[in-house]
Amino acid sequence: MSFNFVSLTAASCPATNRQAVLENMHEFAQDCRAHGAGRVLFGSVVTGRYPGHVIFIQFFEGLENFQSIVEMMPTNANYAKLIGEQGLEVVVRNLMQIKDIPFEPASGLQPEYLALTFAHLKSLDETTFLQHVKDSSSVFKNNGAQTYRMARILSGNPVGAYVLGVTYPNMAAIEKTYNDLAGHEPFQHLSQGIDVEMRSITKIAGILA
């Protein structure tokens, strides 16, 4: 399935409920898959703007699939349990359009970590920026990245920002990747032409695809 849009929801929850929330998110993810989400990823944020929060990410073929989820949520028992009984409070929900970045996903083990980088363009146009992203993909792949996706926020915060999402099998792979990127010319050109808003690492609790 080809994905064109992705939504990212970040929410706070009481620390005492976090494990129960993640378990219930698995049930809610199944409901979302049944209503049009092509892929769902969720987990707990380790670093960044929202440490201790949980995130819930859904991939869609078209916006009609996103609409189906939105219209399902008010009457969904698992969502009601998350918001009511388990104390989940949504702090941001972003809707993003996915950019075409060729990358062959790694097969095998489920990724353990997701690194998200939010940035605005400073001195690069989108075409040049995306070319640098494509030219840097081999460094990520060679150091263990399992998926590599770029999207732009259409609605949410910060609107207009680009979001690079990369999954990894462990934190050692993240370290190796950024060590090698320090000497990679296309990535250096990319870094000089953007303003990074935030970078976070999330421990993945589940993926449904």
Tab-separated table of C-alpha atoms in Angstrom:
chain	number	residue	atom	x	y	z
A	1	MET	CA	0.000	0.000	0.000
A	2	SER	CA	1.226	3.502	-0.861
A	3	PHE	CA	0.835	6.032	1.944
A	4	ASN	CA	0.244	9.701	1.138
A	5	PHE	CA	-0.720	11.114	4.529
A	6	VAL	CA	0.212	10.538	8.169
A	7	SER	CA	-1.258	11.781	11.426
A	8	LEU	CA	0.718	12.117	14.649
A	9	THR	CA	-1.016	12.543	17.999
A	10	ALA	CA	0.921	13.271	21.190
A	11	ALA	CA	-0.791	13.018	24.564
A	12	SER	CA	0.000	13.183	28.248
A	13	CYS	CA	-1.146	10.565	30.718
A	14	PRO	CA	-0.522	9.808	34.401
A	15	ALA	CA	2.727	7.880	34.802
A	16	THR	CA	0.885	5.234	36.800
A	17	ASN	CA	-1.402	4.582	33.818
A	18	ARG	CA	1.188	4.620	31.021
A	19	GLN	CA	1.520	0.857	30.612
A	20	ALA	CA	-2.248	0.391	30.646
A	21	VAL	CA	-2.601	3.193	28.087
A	22	LEU	CA	-0.090	1.537	25.762
A	23	GLU	CA	-1.886	-1.787	26.079
A	24	ASN	CA	-5.224	-0.133	25.285
A	25	MET	CA	-3.635	1.703	22.359
A	26	HIS	CA	-3.053	-1.707	20.802
A	27	GLU	CA	-6.798	-2.324	20.885
A	28	PHE	CA	-7.543	1.172	19.551
A	29	ALA	CA	-4.956	0.669	16.791
A	30	GLN	CA	-6.865	-2.413	15.632
A	31	ASP	CA	-10.031	-0.300	15.452
A	32	CYS	CA	-8.177	2.325	13.401
A	33	ARG	CA	-6.857	-0.330	11.034
A	34	ALA	CA	-10.427	-1.568	10.549
A	35	HIS	CA	-11.538	1.974	9.655
A	36	GLY	CA	-8.867	2.819	7.084
A	37	ALA	CA	-5.449	3.300	8.702
A	38	GLY	CA	-2.876	1.405	6.643
A	39	ARG	CA	-0.229	1.322	9.362
A	40	VAL	CA	-0.237	2.332	13.037
A	41	LEU	CA	2.729	2.926	15.355
A	42	PHE	CA	2.563	3.929	19.014
A	43	GLY	CA	4.933	4.293	21.952
A	44	SER	CA	6.273	6.434	24.788
A	45	VAL	CA	8.455	9.498	24.248
A	46	VAL	CA	11.940	9.289	25.776
A	47	THR	CA	13.464	12.621	24.716
A	48	GLY	CA	12.333	15.881	23.131
A	49	ARG	CA	9.562	18.367	23.907
A	50	TYR	CA	7.190	15.828	25.440
A	51	PRO	CA	9.166	13.283	27.522
A	52	GLY	CA	6.890	10.831	29.271
A	53	HIS	CA	4.065	11.464	26.803
A	54	VAL	CA	2.711	8.842	24.414
A	55	ILE	CA	2.399	9.166	20.648
A	56	PHE	CA	0.046	7.489	18.190
A	57	ILE	CA	0.910	7.608	14.480
A	58	GLN	CA	-1.335	6.501	11.616
A	59	PHE	CA	-0.583	6.237	7.892
A	60	PHE	CA	-3.265	6.702	5.235
A	61	GLU	CA	-3.651	6.234	1.514
A	62	GLY	CA	-6.048	9.201	1.283
A	63	LEU	CA	-7.716	11.803	3.491
A	64	GLU	CA	-10.999	9.909	3.287
A	65	ASN	CA	-9.328	7.254	5.465
A	66	PHE	CA	-8.354	9.912	8.016
A	67	GLN	CA	-11.946	11.205	7.952
A	68	SER	CA	-13.223	7.696	8.661
A	69	ILE	CA	-11.061	7.514	11.807
A	70	VAL	CA	-12.138	10.984	12.980
A	71	GLU	CA	-15.811	10.059	12.605
A	72	MET	CA	-15.292	6.716	14.375
A	73	MET	CA	-13.543	8.109	17.462
A	74	PRO	CA	-16.466	9.757	19.345
A	75	THR	CA	-18.306	6.441	19.656
A	76	ASN	CA	-15.289	4.150	20.010
A	77	ALA	CA	-15.122	2.314	23.342
A	78	ASN	CA	-11.328	2.015	23.401
A	79	TYR	CA	-10.842	5.725	22.687
A	80	ALA	CA	-13.382	6.597	25.388
A	81	LYS	CA	-11.437	4.434	27.842
A	82	LEU	CA	-8.149	6.168	26.953
A	83	ILE	CA	-9.609	9.655	27.419
A	84	GLY	CA	-11.857	8.920	30.371
A	85	GLU	CA	-10.756	6.064	32.595
A	86	GLN	CA	-7.023	6.246	31.775
A	87	GLY	CA	-6.612	10.032	31.783
A	88	LEU	CA	-5.146	10.584	28.316
A	89	GLU	CA	-4.990	14.283	27.333
A	90	VAL	CA	-4.154	15.136	23.722
A	91	VAL	CA	-1.613	17.988	23.454
A	92	VAL	CA	-1.110	18.042	19.668
A	93	ARG	CA	-2.442	16.291	16.586
A	94	ASN	CA	-0.628	16.881	13.286
A	95	LEU	CA	-1.849	15.927	9.832
A	96	MET	CA	1.021	15.637	7.361
A	97	GLN	CA	1.538	14.935	3.673
A	98	ILE	CA	4.215	12.351	2.912
A	99	LYS	CA	7.003	13.255	0.478
A	100	ASP	CA	8.403	10.721	-1.987
A	101	ILE	CA	11.726	9.506	-0.545
A	102	PRO	CA	12.830	6.112	-1.957
A	103	PHE	CA	13.917	3.727	0.802
A	104	GLU	CA	13.633	-0.040	1.024
A	105	PRO	CA	12.350	-0.892	4.532
A	106	ALA	CA	14.401	-3.442	6.438
A	107	SER	CA	12.724	-6.791	6.945
A	108	GLY	CA	12.978	-8.880	10.069
A	109	LEU	CA	12.733	-7.612	13.619
A	110	GLN	CA	10.258	-4.914	14.635
A	111	PRO	CA	11.911	-1.521	15.181
A	112	GLU	CA	12.469	-0.535	18.807
A	113	TYR	CA	12.971	3.246	18.480
A	114	LEU	CA	11.589	6.093	16.391
A	115	ALA	CA	13.579	9.326	15.905
A	116	LEU	CA	11.551	12.352	14.775
A	117	THR	CA	13.138	15.603	13.603
A	118	PHE	CA	10.974	18.709	13.030
A	119	ALA	CA	12.469	21.513	10.916
A	120	HIS	CA	11.588	24.556	8.813
A	121	LEU	CA	13.425	25.453	5.627
A	122	LYS	CA	15.791	28.420	6.040
A	123	SER	CA	17.814	28.854	2.842
A	124	LEU	CA	16.800	25.814	0.787
A	125	ASP	CA	13.877	25.370	-1.568
A	126	GLU	CA	11.848	22.184	-1.182
A	127	THR	CA	13.299	20.470	-4.266
A	128	THR	CA	16.902	20.949	-3.101
A	129	PHE	CA	16.021	20.019	0.469
A	130	LEU	CA	14.347	16.764	-0.551
A	131	GLN	CA	17.260	15.882	-2.821
A	132	HIS	CA	19.638	16.208	0.146
A	133	VAL	CA	17.283	13.984	2.160
A	134	LYS	CA	17.378	11.378	-0.617
A	135	ASP	CA	21.168	11.638	-0.945
A	136	SER	CA	21.559	11.058	2.810
A	137	SER	CA	19.359	7.958	2.953
A	138	SER	CA	22.256	5.544	2.352
A	139	VAL	CA	23.986	6.681	5.555
A	140	PHE	CA	20.848	5.894	7.537
A	141	LYS	CA	20.384	2.561	5.763
A	142	ASN	CA	24.006	1.481	6.205
A	143	ASN	CA	23.877	2.142	9.943
A	144	GLY	CA	20.736	0.153	10.647
A	145	ALA	CA	17.747	2.426	9.951
A	146	GLN	CA	14.701	0.264	9.240
A	147	THR	CA	12.330	2.877	7.771
A	148	TYR	CA	12.992	6.434	6.550
A	149	ARG	CA	10.136	8.838	5.790
A	150	MET	CA	9.674	12.562	5.238
A	151	ALA	CA	6.411	14.505	5.574
A	152	ARG	CA	5.231	18.115	5.840
A	153	ILE	CA	2.694	19.345	8.400
A	154	LEU	CA	-0.496	20.525	6.681
A	155	SER	CA	-2.476	21.110	9.861
A	156	GLY	CA	-1.162	21.174	13.411
A	157	ASN	CA	1.897	22.603	15.125
A	158	PRO	CA	4.324	23.788	13.853
A	159	VAL	CA	2.395	24.127	10.584
A	160	GLY	CA	4.571	24.012	7.479
A	161	ALA	CA	7.404	22.174	9.223
A	162	TYR	CA	9.009	19.107	7.686
A	163	VAL	CA	9.235	15.951	9.777
A	164	LEU	CA	11.814	13.225	9.225
A	165	GLY	CA	10.841	9.938	10.857
A	166	VAL	CA	13.380	7.121	11.102
A	167	THR	CA	12.998	3.806	12.924
A	168	TYR	CA	15.923	1.868	14.385
A	169	PRO	CA	16.555	-1.511	16.054
A	170	ASN	CA	18.429	0.095	18.979
A	171	MET	CA	20.020	3.331	20.194
A	172	ALA	CA	23.473	2.191	19.075
A	173	ALA	CA	22.220	2.437	15.479
A	174	ILE	CA	21.091	6.024	16.128
A	175	GLU	CA	24.529	6.893	17.487
A	176	LYS	CA	26.339	5.296	14.523
A	177	THR	CA	24.085	7.097	12.057
A	178	TYR	CA	24.715	10.578	13.431
A	179	ASN	CA	28.431	9.920	13.804
A	180	ASP	CA	28.627	9.095	10.095
A	181	LEU	CA	26.361	11.982	9.079
A	182	ALA	CA	28.901	14.406	10.558
A	183	GLY	CA	31.174	13.690	7.584
A	184	HIS	CA	28.477	13.348	4.923
A	185	GLU	CA	28.457	16.377	2.598
A	186	PRO	CA	24.793	16.265	1.441
A	187	PHE	CA	23.599	16.061	5.049
A	188	GLN	CA	25.842	18.976	6.027
A	189	HIS	CA	24.353	21.097	3.232
A	190	LEU	CA	20.898	20.051	4.429
A	191	SER	CA	21.674	20.943	8.061
A	192	GLN	CA	22.955	24.395	7.106
A	193	GLY	CA	19.772	25.184	5.180
A	194	ILE	CA	17.186	24.367	7.855
A	195	ASP	CA	16.153	25.451	11.337
A	196	VAL	CA	15.605	22.390	13.531
A	197	GLU	CA	12.588	22.867	15.795
A	198	MET	CA	12.894	19.672	17.792
A	199	ARG	CA	14.284	16.140	17.711
A	200	SER	CA	12.797	13.363	19.811
A	201	ILE	CA	13.284	9.643	20.416
A	202	THR	CA	10.324	7.368	21.144
A	203	LYS	CA	10.387	3.826	22.503
A	204	ILE	CA	8.047	1.896	20.234
A	205	ALA	CA	5.401	-0.169	22.015
A	206	GLY	CA	3.605	-1.530	18.978
A	207	ILE	CA	3.256	-1.506	15.199
A	208	LEU	CA	0.228	-2.764	13.280
A	209	ALA	CA	0.482	-3.013	9.508
